[in-house]
PDB file of N, CA and C in Angstrom:
ATOM      1  N   MET E 192     -62.902  76.250  20.400  1.00 68.00           N
ATOM      2  CA  MET E 192     -64.070  75.335  21.219  1.00 68.00           C
ATOM      3  C   MET E 192     -64.049  73.684  20.961  1.00 68.00           C
ATOM      4  N   ASN E 193     -63.996  72.640  21.706  1.00 77.00           N
ATOM      5  CA  ASN E 193     -63.992  71.649  20.857  1.00 77.00           C
ATOM      6  C   ASN E 193     -65.935  71.603  20.667  1.00 77.00           C
ATOM      7  N   LYS E 194     -65.491  69.770  20.001  1.00 79.00           N
ATOM      8  CA  LYS E 194     -66.493  69.463  19.334  1.00 79.00           C
ATOM      9  C   LYS E 194     -67.658  69.404  20.390  1.00 79.00           C
ATOM     10  N   SER E 195     -67.635  68.581  21.478  1.00 75.00           N
ATOM     11  CA  SER E 195     -68.451  68.574  23.209  1.00 75.00           C
ATOM     12  C   SER E 195     -68.916  69.681  23.547  1.00 75.00           C
ATOM     13  N   ASN E 196     -68.364  70.582  23.205  1.00 79.00           N
ATOM     14  CA  ASN E 196     -68.313  72.455  24.155  1.00 79.00           C
ATOM     15  C   ASN E 196     -69.479  73.027  23.123  1.00 79.00           C
ATOM     16  N   GLN E 197     -69.160  73.153  21.993  1.00 83.00           N
ATOM     17  CA  GLN E 197     -70.126  73.494  20.883  1.00 83.00           C
ATOM     18  C   GLN E 197     -71.204  72.364  20.849  1.00 83.00           C
ATOM     19  N   GLU E 198     -71.731  71.075  20.786  1.00 81.00           N
ATOM     20  CA  GLU E 198     -72.856  70.535  20.864  1.00 81.00           C
ATOM     21  C   GLU E 198     -73.666  70.736  22.448  1.00 81.00           C
ATOM     22  N   PHE E 199     -72.907  71.082  23.441  1.00 76.00           N
ATOM     23  CA  PHE E 199     -74.108  71.621  24.452  1.00 76.00           C
ATOM     24  C   PHE E 199     -74.243  73.014  24.197  1.00 76.00           C
ATOM     25  N   LEU E 200     -73.620  73.620  23.685  1.00 81.00           N
ATOM     26  CA  LEU E 200     -74.039  75.175  23.977  1.00 81.00           C
ATOM     27  C   LEU E 200     -75.107  75.532  22.683  1.00 81.00           C
ATOM     28  N   ASN E 201     -75.013  74.287  21.667  1.00 82.00           N
ATOM     29  CA  ASN E 201     -76.319  74.037  20.799  1.00 82.00           C
ATOM     30  C   ASN E 201     -77.355  72.984  21.634  1.00 82.00           C
ATOM     31  N   LEU E 202     -77.180  72.405  22.518  1.00 78.00           N
ATOM     32  CA  LEU E 202     -78.312  72.272  23.301  1.00 78.00           C
ATOM     33  C   LEU E 202     -79.084  73.484  23.776  1.00 78.00           C
ATOM     34  N   LEU E 203     -77.717  73.531  25.014  1.00 77.00           N
ATOM     35  CA  LEU E 203     -78.956  74.815  25.290  1.00 77.00           C
ATOM     36  C   LEU E 203     -79.215  76.254  24.534  1.00 77.00           C
ATOM     37  N   LYS E 204     -78.729  76.562  23.568  1.00 82.00           N
ATOM     38  CA  LYS E 204     -79.748  77.213  22.762  1.00 82.00           C
ATOM     39  C   LYS E 204     -81.125  76.371  22.482  1.00 82.00           C
ATOM     40  N   LYS E 205     -81.116  75.092  22.048  1.00 80.00           N
ATOM     41  CA  LYS E 205     -82.443  74.442  21.707  1.00 80.00           C
ATOM     42  C   LYS E 205     -83.289  75.371  22.432  1.00 80.00           C
ATOM     43  N   VAL E 206     -82.664  73.993  23.782  1.00 74.00           N
ATOM     44  CA  VAL E 206     -83.645  74.513  25.278  1.00 74.00           C
ATOM     45  C   VAL E 206     -84.269  76.165  25.208  1.00 74.00           C
ATOM     46  N   ARG E 207     -83.452  76.441  25.218  1.00 77.00           N
ATOM     47  CA  ARG E 207     -84.063  77.940  25.699  1.00 77.00           C
ATOM     48  C   ARG E 207     -85.069  78.501  24.515  1.00 77.00           C
ATOM     49  N   GLU E 208     -84.888  78.365  23.431  1.00 81.00           N
ATOM     50  CA  GLU E 208     -85.930  78.815  22.548  1.00 81.00           C
ATOM     51  C   GLU E 208     -87.090  77.649  22.546  1.00 81.00           C
ATOM     52  N   LYS E 209     -87.170  76.701  23.189  1.00 80.00           N
ATOM     53  CA  LYS E 209     -88.378  75.653  23.233  1.00 80.00           C
ATOM     54  C   LYS E 209     -88.917  76.550  24.295  1.00 80.00           C
ATOM     55  N   LYS E 210     -88.536  76.366  25.334  1.00 81.00           N
ATOM     56  CA  LYS E 210     -88.796  76.645  26.884  1.00 81.00           C
ATOM     57  C   LYS E 210     -89.399  75.230  27.093  1.00 81.00           C
ATOM     58  N   ASP E 211     -88.915  73.683  26.888  1.00 83.00           N
ATOM     59  CA  ASP E 211     -89.863  73.153  27.282  1.00 83.00           C
ATOM     60  C   ASP E 211     -89.374  72.416  28.726  1.00 83.00           C
ATOM     61  N   ILE E 212     -90.098  72.770  29.731  1.00 86.00           N
ATOM     62  CA  ILE E 212     -89.840  72.726  31.163  1.00 86.00           C
ATOM     63  C   ILE E 212     -89.311  71.017  30.826  1.00 86.00           C
ATOM     64  N   ASP E 213     -89.788  70.260  30.149  1.00 87.00           N
ATOM     65  CA  ASP E 213     -89.224  68.758  30.923  1.00 87.00           C
ATOM     66  C   ASP E 213     -87.958  68.382  30.405  1.00 87.00           C
ATOM     67  N   GLN E 214     -88.082  69.719  29.225  1.00 84.00           N
ATOM     68  CA  GLN E 214     -86.001  69.247  29.058  1.00 84.00           C
ATOM     69  C   GLN E 214     -85.106  70.061  29.876  1.00 84.00           C
ATOM     70  N   ILE E 215     -85.938  71.347  30.252  1.00 85.00           N
ATOM     71  CA  ILE E 215     -85.011  71.825  30.955  1.00 85.00           C
ATOM     72  C   ILE E 215     -84.591  70.927  32.322  1.00 85.00           C
ATOM     73  N   GLY E 216     -85.773  70.411  32.668  1.00 90.00           N
ATOM     74  CA  GLY E 216     -86.014  69.619  33.980  1.00 90.00           C
ATOM     75  C   GLY E 216     -84.536  68.009  33.559  1.00 90.00           C
ATOM     76  N   GLU E 217     -84.916  67.813  32.990  1.00 88.00           N
ATOM     77  CA  GLU E 217     -83.855  66.695  32.919  1.00 88.00           C
ATOM     78  C   GLU E 217     -82.200  67.256  32.407  1.00 88.00           C
ATOM     79  N   LEU E 218     -82.242  68.696  31.743  1.00 85.00           N
ATOM     80  CA  LEU E 218     -80.797  69.292  31.698  1.00 85.00           C
ATOM     81  C   LEU E 218     -80.379  69.094  33.465  1.00 85.00           C
ATOM     82  N   PHE E 219     -81.060  69.682  34.463  1.00 89.00           N
ATOM     83  CA  PHE E 219     -81.167  70.205  35.363  1.00 89.00           C
ATOM     84  C   PHE E 219     -80.759  68.710  36.265  1.00 89.00           C
ATOM     85  N   MET E 220     -81.733  67.626  35.887  1.00 92.00           N
ATOM     86  CA  MET E 220     -81.233  66.045  36.364  1.00 92.00           C
ATOM     87  C   MET E 220     -79.781  65.410  36.079  1.00 92.00           C
ATOM     88  N   SER E 221     -79.431  66.369  34.772  1.00 90.00           N
ATOM     89  CA  SER E 221     -78.099  65.125  34.544  1.00 90.00           C
ATOM     90  C   SER E 221     -76.587  66.021  35.138  1.00 90.00           C
ATOM     91  N   ILE E 222     -77.497  67.451  35.771  1.00 90.00           N
ATOM     92  CA  ILE E 222     -76.679  68.418  35.901  1.00 90.00           C
ATOM     93  C   ILE E 222     -76.596  67.699  38.091  1.00 90.00           C
ATOM     94  N   ILE E 223     -77.718  67.418  38.331  1.00 94.00           N
ATOM     95  CA  ILE E 223     -77.604  66.697  39.658  1.00 94.00           C
ATOM     96  C   ILE E 223     -76.768  65.535  39.658  1.00 94.00           C
ATOM     97  N   SER E 224     -77.447  64.602  39.024  1.00 94.00           N
ATOM     98  CA  SER E 224     -76.404  63.445  38.931  1.00 94.00           C
ATOM     99  C   SER E 224     -75.119  63.226  38.653  1.00 94.00           C
ATOM    100  N   MET E 225     -75.065  64.150  37.541  1.00 92.00           N
ATOM    101  CA  MET E 225     -73.059  64.646  37.643  1.00 92.00           C
ATOM    102  C   MET E 225     -72.644  64.982  38.557  1.00 92.00           C
ATOM    103  N   TYR E 226     -72.949  65.784  39.905  1.00 94.00           N
ATOM    104  CA  TYR E 226     -72.525  66.370  41.201  1.00 94.00           C
ATOM    105  C   TYR E 226     -72.972  65.423  42.094  1.00 94.00           C
ATOM    106  N   GLY E 227     -73.585  64.675  41.951  1.00 97.00           N
ATOM    107  CA  GLY E 227     -74.147  63.196  43.186  1.00 97.00           C
ATOM    108  C   GLY E 227     -75.111  63.930  44.418  1.00 97.00           C
ATOM    109  N   LEU E 228     -75.686  65.008  44.319  1.00 97.00           N
ATOM    110  CA  LEU E 228     -76.498  65.984  44.861  1.00 97.00           C
ATOM    111  C   LEU E 228     -77.240  64.876  45.802  1.00 97.00           C
ATOM    112  N   THR E 229     -76.843  65.144  47.398  1.00 97.00           N
ATOM    113  CA  THR E 229     -78.344  65.050  47.941  1.00 97.00           C
ATOM    114  C   THR E 229     -79.999  65.077  47.840  1.00 97.00           C
ATOM    115  N   THR E 230     -80.698  64.917  48.109  1.00 97.00           N
ATOM    116  CA  THR E 230     -81.835  65.862  48.008  1.00 97.00           C
ATOM    117  C   THR E 230     -82.192  66.545  48.828  1.00 97.00           C
ATOM    118  N   ASP E 231     -81.114  66.782  50.151  1.00 97.00           N
ATOM    119  CA  ASP E 231     -80.910  67.783  51.464  1.00 97.00           C
ATOM    120  C   ASP E 231     -80.778  69.272  49.993  1.00 97.00           C
ATOM    121  N   GLU E 232     -78.972  68.846  49.179  1.00 97.00           N
ATOM    122  CA  GLU E 232     -79.063  70.049  48.588  1.00 97.00           C
ATOM    123  C   GLU E 232     -79.956  70.172  47.656  1.00 97.00           C
ATOM    124  N   VAL E 233     -80.368  68.465  46.954  1.00 97.00           N
ATOM    125  CA  VAL E 233     -80.773  69.388  46.236  1.00 97.00           C
ATOM    126  C   VAL E 233     -82.280  70.854  46.285  1.00 97.00           C
ATOM    127  N   CYS E 234     -82.999  70.491  47.183  1.00 96.00           N
ATOM    128  CA  CYS E 234     -84.205  71.290  48.583  1.00 96.00           C
ATOM    129  C   CYS E 234     -83.328  72.562  48.368  1.00 96.00           C
ATOM    130  N   SER E 235     -82.092  72.286  48.324  1.00 96.00           N
ATOM    131  CA  SER E 235     -80.778  73.713  49.107  1.00 96.00           C
ATOM    132  C   SER E 235     -81.060  74.736  48.181  1.00 96.00           C
ATOM    133  N   LEU E 236     -81.254  74.179  47.249  1.00 96.00           N
ATOM    134  CA  LEU E 236     -80.694  74.378  45.505  1.00 96.00           C
ATOM    135  C   LEU E 236     -82.013  75.020  44.857  1.00 96.00           C
ATOM    136  N   SER E 237     -82.925  74.437  45.070  1.00 95.00           N
ATOM    137  CA  SER E 237     -84.180  75.059  44.284  1.00 95.00           C
ATOM    138  C   SER E 237     -84.893  75.924  45.168  1.00 95.00           C
ATOM    139  N   TYR E 238     -84.489  76.289  46.293  1.00 96.00           N
ATOM    140  CA  TYR E 238     -84.790  77.544  46.962  1.00 96.00           C
ATOM    141  C   TYR E 238     -84.243  78.378  47.129  1.00 96.00           C
ATOM    142  N   TYR E 239     -83.007  78.595  47.079  1.00 96.00           N
ATOM    143  CA  TYR E 239     -81.808  79.415  46.157  1.00 96.00           C
ATOM    144  C   TYR E 239     -82.443  79.918  44.658  1.00 96.00           C
ATOM    145  N   MET E 240     -82.690  78.975  43.746  1.00 95.00           N
ATOM    146  CA  MET E 240     -82.802  79.448  42.733  1.00 95.00           C
ATOM    147  C   MET E 240     -84.591  80.144  42.490  1.00 95.00           C
ATOM    148  N   VAL E 241     -85.279  79.554  43.524  1.00 95.00           N
ATOM    149  CA  VAL E 241     -86.705  80.850  43.881  1.00 95.00           C
ATOM    150  C   VAL E 241     -86.352  81.344  44.761  1.00 95.00           C
ATOM    151  N   ASP E 242     -85.621  81.602  45.096  1.00 96.00           N
ATOM    152  CA  ASP E 242     -85.295  83.072  46.112  1.00 96.00           C
ATOM    153  C   ASP E 242     -84.230  84.419  45.626  1.00 96.00           C
ATOM    154  N   ARG E 243     -83.401  83.449  44.523  1.00 96.00           N
ATOM    155  CA  ARG E 243     -82.888  84.653  43.339  1.00 96.00           C
ATOM    156  C   ARG E 243     -83.781  85.386  42.437  1.00 96.00           C
ATOM    157  N   THR E 244     -84.825  84.644  41.924  1.00 95.00           N
ATOM    158  CA  THR E 244     -85.665  84.830  41.125  1.00 95.00           C
ATOM    159  C   THR E 244     -86.414  85.209  42.219  1.00 95.00           C
ATOM    160  N   LEU E 245     -87.203  85.124  43.104  1.00 96.00           N
ATOM    161  CA  LEU E 245     -88.008  86.310  43.518  1.00 96.00           C
ATOM    162  C   LEU E 245     -87.275  87.468  43.352  1.00 96.00           C
ATOM    163  N   GLN E 246     -86.219  87.961  43.752  1.00 95.00           N
ATOM    164  CA  GLN E 246     -84.913  89.332  44.022  1.00 95.00           C
ATOM    165  C   GLN E 246     -84.969  90.007  42.667  1.00 95.00           C
ATOM    166  N   SER E 247     -85.370  89.515  41.442  1.00 95.00           N
ATOM    167  CA  SER E 247     -85.473  90.254  40.216  1.00 95.00           C
ATOM    168  C   SER E 247     -86.465  91.315  40.240  1.00 95.00           C
ATOM    169  N   ASN E 248     -85.896  92.581  39.818  1.00 95.00           N
ATOM    170  CA  ASN E 248     -86.847  94.036  39.981  1.00 95.00           C
ATOM    171  C   ASN E 248     -88.031  93.708  39.332  1.00 95.00           C
ATOM    172  N   SER E 249     -88.314  92.665  38.404  1.00 96.00           N
ATOM    173  CA  SER E 249     -89.477  92.417  37.607  1.00 96.00           C
ATOM    174  C   SER E 249     -90.489  91.721  38.070  1.00 96.00           C
ATOM    175  N   ASN E 250     -90.160  90.789  39.447  1.00 94.00           N
ATOM    176  CA  ASN E 250     -90.642  89.341  40.017  1.00 94.00           C
ATOM    177  C   ASN E 250     -91.268  90.732  40.972  1.00 94.00           C
ATOM    178  N   LYS E 251     -90.281  91.364  41.831  1.00 95.00           N
ATOM    179  CA  LYS E 251     -90.305  91.886  43.049  1.00 95.00           C
ATOM    180  C   LYS E 251     -91.871  92.760  42.799  1.00 95.00           C
ATOM    181  N   ALA E 252     -91.415  93.714  41.582  1.00 96.00           N
ATOM    182  CA  ALA E 252     -93.051  94.703  41.473  1.00 96.00           C
ATOM    183  C   ALA E 252     -93.645  93.956  41.044  1.00 96.00           C
ATOM    184  N   LEU E 253     -94.104  92.817  40.376  1.00 94.00           N
ATOM    185  CA  LEU E 253     -94.988  92.249  40.291  1.00 94.00           C
ATOM    186  C   LEU E 253     -95.583  91.272  40.989  1.00 94.00           C
ATOM    187  N   LEU E 254     -94.525  91.023  42.285  1.00 94.00           N
ATOM    188  CA  LEU E 254     -95.621  90.338  43.373  1.00 94.00           C
ATOM    189  C   LEU E 254     -96.041  92.060  44.392  1.00 94.00           C
ATOM    190  N   ARG E 255     -95.372  93.058  44.468  1.00 95.00           N
ATOM    191  CA  ARG E 255     -95.722  94.132  45.400  1.00 95.00           C
ATOM    192  C   ARG E 255     -97.282  94.553  44.852  1.00 95.00           C
ATOM    193  N   ASN E 256     -97.328  94.701  43.286  1.00 96.00           N
ATOM    194  CA  ASN E 256     -98.129  95.888  42.616  1.00 96.00           C
ATOM    195  C   ASN E 256     -99.613  94.687  42.664  1.00 96.00           C
ATOM    196  N   GLU E 257     -99.669  93.352  42.136  1.00 93.00           N
ATOM    197  CA  GLU E 257    -100.559  92.903  41.999  1.00 93.00           C
ATOM    198  C   GLU E 257    -100.650  91.936  43.496  1.00 93.00           C
ATOM    199  N   PHE E 258    -100.132  91.328  44.705  1.00 92.00           N
ATOM    200  CA  PHE E 258    -100.207  90.699  45.250  1.00 92.00           C
ATOM    201  C   PHE E 258    -100.099  91.399  46.840  1.00 92.00           C
ATOM    202  N   SER E 259     -99.456  92.147  46.744  1.00 95.00           N
ATOM    203  CA  SER E 259     -98.842  93.604  47.844  1.00 95.00           C
ATOM    204  C   SER E 259     -97.906  92.536  48.660  1.00 95.00           C
ATOM    205  N   LEU E 260     -97.122  91.941  48.258  1.00 95.00           N
ATOM    206  CA  LEU E 260     -96.475  91.527  48.817  1.00 95.00           C
ATOM    207  C   LEU E 260     -94.846  92.207  48.383  1.00 95.00           C
ATOM    208  N   ASP E 261     -94.328  91.780  50.192  1.00 96.00           N
ATOM    209  CA  ASP E 261     -93.026  92.748  49.600  1.00 96.00           C
ATOM    210  C   ASP E 261     -92.029  91.541  50.086  1.00 96.00           C
ATOM    211  N   VAL E 262     -91.125  91.305  49.031  1.00 95.00           N
ATOM    212  CA  VAL E 262     -90.340  89.778  49.086  1.00 95.00           C
ATOM    213  C   VAL E 262     -89.227  90.493  49.654  1.00 95.00           C
ATOM    214  N   ASP E 263     -88.610  91.544  50.053  1.00 95.00           N
ATOM    215  CA  ASP E 263     -87.490  91.818  50.760  1.00 95.00           C
ATOM    216  C   ASP E 263     -88.168  91.143  52.654  1.00 95.00           C
ATOM    217  N   LYS E 264     -89.210  90.975  52.697  1.00 96.00           N
ATOM    218  CA  LYS E 264     -89.608  90.746  53.891  1.00 96.00           C
ATOM    219  C   LYS E 264     -90.367  89.582  54.558  1.00 96.00           C
ATOM    220  N   LEU E 265     -90.325  88.909  53.090  1.00 95.00           N
ATOM    221  CA  LEU E 265     -90.489  87.065  53.207  1.00 95.00           C
ATOM    222  C   LEU E 265     -89.503  86.146  53.991  1.00 95.00           C
ATOM    223  N   GLY E 266     -90.148  85.474  55.238  1.00 95.00           N
ATOM    224  CA  GLY E 266     -89.009  84.654  55.299  1.00 95.00           C
ATOM    225  C   GLY E 266     -88.906  83.393  54.695  1.00 95.00           C
ATOM    226  N   ILE E 267     -88.713  82.038  54.646  1.00 95.00           N
ATOM    227  CA  ILE E 267     -88.235  81.027  54.103  1.00 95.00           C
ATOM    228  C   ILE E 267     -90.086  80.679  53.890  1.00 95.00           C
ATOM    229  N   ASP E 268     -90.569  80.503  55.080  1.00 96.00           N
ATOM    230  CA  ASP E 268     -92.032  79.951  54.602  1.00 96.00           C
ATOM    231  C   ASP E 268     -93.137  81.210  53.992  1.00 96.00           C
ATOM    232  N   GLY E 269     -92.929  82.226  53.976  1.00 95.00           N
ATOM    233  CA  GLY E 269     -93.753  83.025  52.836  1.00 95.00           C
ATOM    234  C   GLY E 269     -93.300  82.705  50.722  1.00 95.00           C
ATOM    235  N   LYS E 270     -91.503  82.655  51.214  1.00 96.00           N
ATOM    236  CA  LYS E 270     -91.080  82.636  50.164  1.00 96.00           C
ATOM    237  C   LYS E 270     -91.705  81.299  49.573  1.00 96.00           C
ATOM    238  N   LEU E 271     -92.440  80.051  50.043  1.00 96.00           N
ATOM    239  CA  LEU E 271     -92.171  78.932  49.616  1.00 96.00           C
ATOM    240  C   LEU E 271     -93.724  78.541  49.330  1.00 96.00           C
ATOM    241  N   SER E 272     -94.842  79.502  49.905  1.00 95.00           N
ATOM    242  CA  SER E 272     -95.981  79.697  49.916  1.00 95.00           C
ATOM    243  C   SER E 272     -96.127  80.545  48.304  1.00 95.00           C
ATOM    244  N   VAL E 273     -95.322  81.846  47.897  1.00 95.00           N
ATOM    245  CA  VAL E 273     -95.239  82.471  47.106  1.00 95.00           C
ATOM    246  C   VAL E 273     -94.749  80.785  45.801  1.00 95.00           C
ATOM    247  N   MET E 274     -93.977  80.049  46.066  1.00 94.00           N
ATOM    248  CA  MET E 274     -93.496  78.842  45.283  1.00 94.00           C
ATOM    249  C   MET E 274     -94.670  77.798  45.229  1.00 94.00           C
ATOM    250  N   LYS E 275     -95.410  77.490  45.960  1.00 95.00           N
ATOM    251  CA  LYS E 275     -96.262  76.562  45.962  1.00 95.00           C
ATOM    252  C   LYS E 275     -97.325  77.372  44.910  1.00 95.00           C
ATOM    253  N   ALA E 276     -97.784  78.882  45.629  1.00 94.00           N
ATOM    254  CA  ALA E 276     -99.155  79.143  44.327  1.00 94.00           C
ATOM    255  C   ALA E 276     -98.290  79.266  42.486  1.00 94.00           C
ATOM    256  N   MET E 277     -97.311  79.779  43.200  1.00 92.00           N
ATOM    257  CA  MET E 277     -96.623  79.543  41.083  1.00 92.00           C
ATOM    258  C   MET E 277     -96.681  78.319  40.842  1.00 92.00           C
ATOM    259  N   VAL E 278     -96.366  77.445  41.263  1.00 94.00           N
ATOM    260  CA  VAL E 278     -96.784  76.411  40.963  1.00 94.00           C
ATOM    261  C   VAL E 278     -97.926  75.606  40.871  1.00 94.00           C
ATOM    262  N   ALA E 279     -98.707  75.976  41.376  1.00 95.00           N
ATOM    263  CA  ALA E 279    -100.075  75.801  41.007  1.00 95.00           C
ATOM    264  C   ALA E 279    -101.085  76.405  40.347  1.00 95.00           C
ATOM    265  N   THR E 280    -100.273  77.498  39.706  1.00 93.00           N
ATOM    266  CA  THR E 280    -100.989  78.648  38.705  1.00 93.00           C
ATOM    267  C   THR E 280     -99.988  77.823  37.293  1.00 93.00           C
ATOM    268  N   TYR E 281     -98.798  77.392  37.453  1.00 91.00           N
ATOM    269  CA  TYR E 281     -98.526  76.903  36.369  1.00 91.00           C
ATOM    270  C   TYR E 281     -99.196  75.547  35.332  1.00 91.00           C
ATOM    271  N   VAL E 282     -98.968  74.807  36.490  1.00 92.00           N
ATOM    272  CA  VAL E 282    -100.157  73.270  36.509  1.00 92.00           C
ATOM    273  C   VAL E 282    -101.313  73.799  35.664  1.00 92.00           C
ATOM    274  N   ASP E 283    -101.637  74.645  36.360  1.00 93.00           N
ATOM    275  CA  ASP E 283    -103.530  75.190  35.526  1.00 93.00           C
ATOM    276  C   ASP E 283    -103.346  75.859  34.834  1.00 93.00           C
ATOM    277  N   LYS E 284    -102.733  76.486  34.421  1.00 90.00           N
ATOM    278  CA  LYS E 284    -102.060  76.257  32.670  1.00 90.00           C
ATOM    279  C   LYS E 284    -101.549  75.387  31.988  1.00 90.00           C
ATOM    280  N   VAL E 285    -101.421  75.163  32.495  1.00 88.00           N
ATOM    281  CA  VAL E 285    -100.098  73.878  31.663  1.00 88.00           C
ATOM    282  C   VAL E 285    -101.660  72.673  31.324  1.00 88.00           C
ATOM    283  N   SER E 286    -102.607  72.748  31.871  1.00 90.00           N
ATOM    284  CA  SER E 286    -103.481  71.566  31.877  1.00 90.00           C
ATOM    285  C   SER E 286    -104.698  71.944  31.103  1.00 90.00           C
ATOM    286  N   LYS E 287    -104.605  73.810  31.190  1.00 89.00           N
ATOM    287  CA  LYS E 287    -105.883  74.200  30.281  1.00 89.00           C
ATOM    288  C   LYS E 287    -105.173  74.180  28.448  1.00 89.00           C
ATOM    289  N   GLY E 288    -103.876  73.579  28.702  1.00 83.00           N
ATOM    290  CA  GLY E 288    -103.264  73.831  27.063  1.00 83.00           C
ATOM    291  C   GLY E 288    -102.466  75.461  27.178  1.00 83.00           C
ATOM    292  N   GLY E 289    -101.887  75.656  28.426  1.00 65.00           N
ATOM    293  CA  GLY E 289    -100.967  77.409  27.779  1.00 65.00           C
ATOM    294  C   GLY E 289     -99.671  76.766  27.659  1.00 65.00           C
TER     295      GLY E 289
END
């Protein structure tokens, strides 16, 4: 493994340990810039990531048990509504120091 690959892996490990959303966002922005993604492509990628995350067994169970939502029956508007609620929850948590 060459030096630049090892440095990149070390950066990813550091980001994972800290779970710093700003740092993770900057990493994604680097990838977005590197690939020259347009706004519509970034929006589609963001939706794809949320959709895939919602499909995990733990998230399906959480939404089913806590909110009576069936992820498999949600359309794009429902998934975007879940995303909006999750962002609002996260912002509230961060603003309270959590």
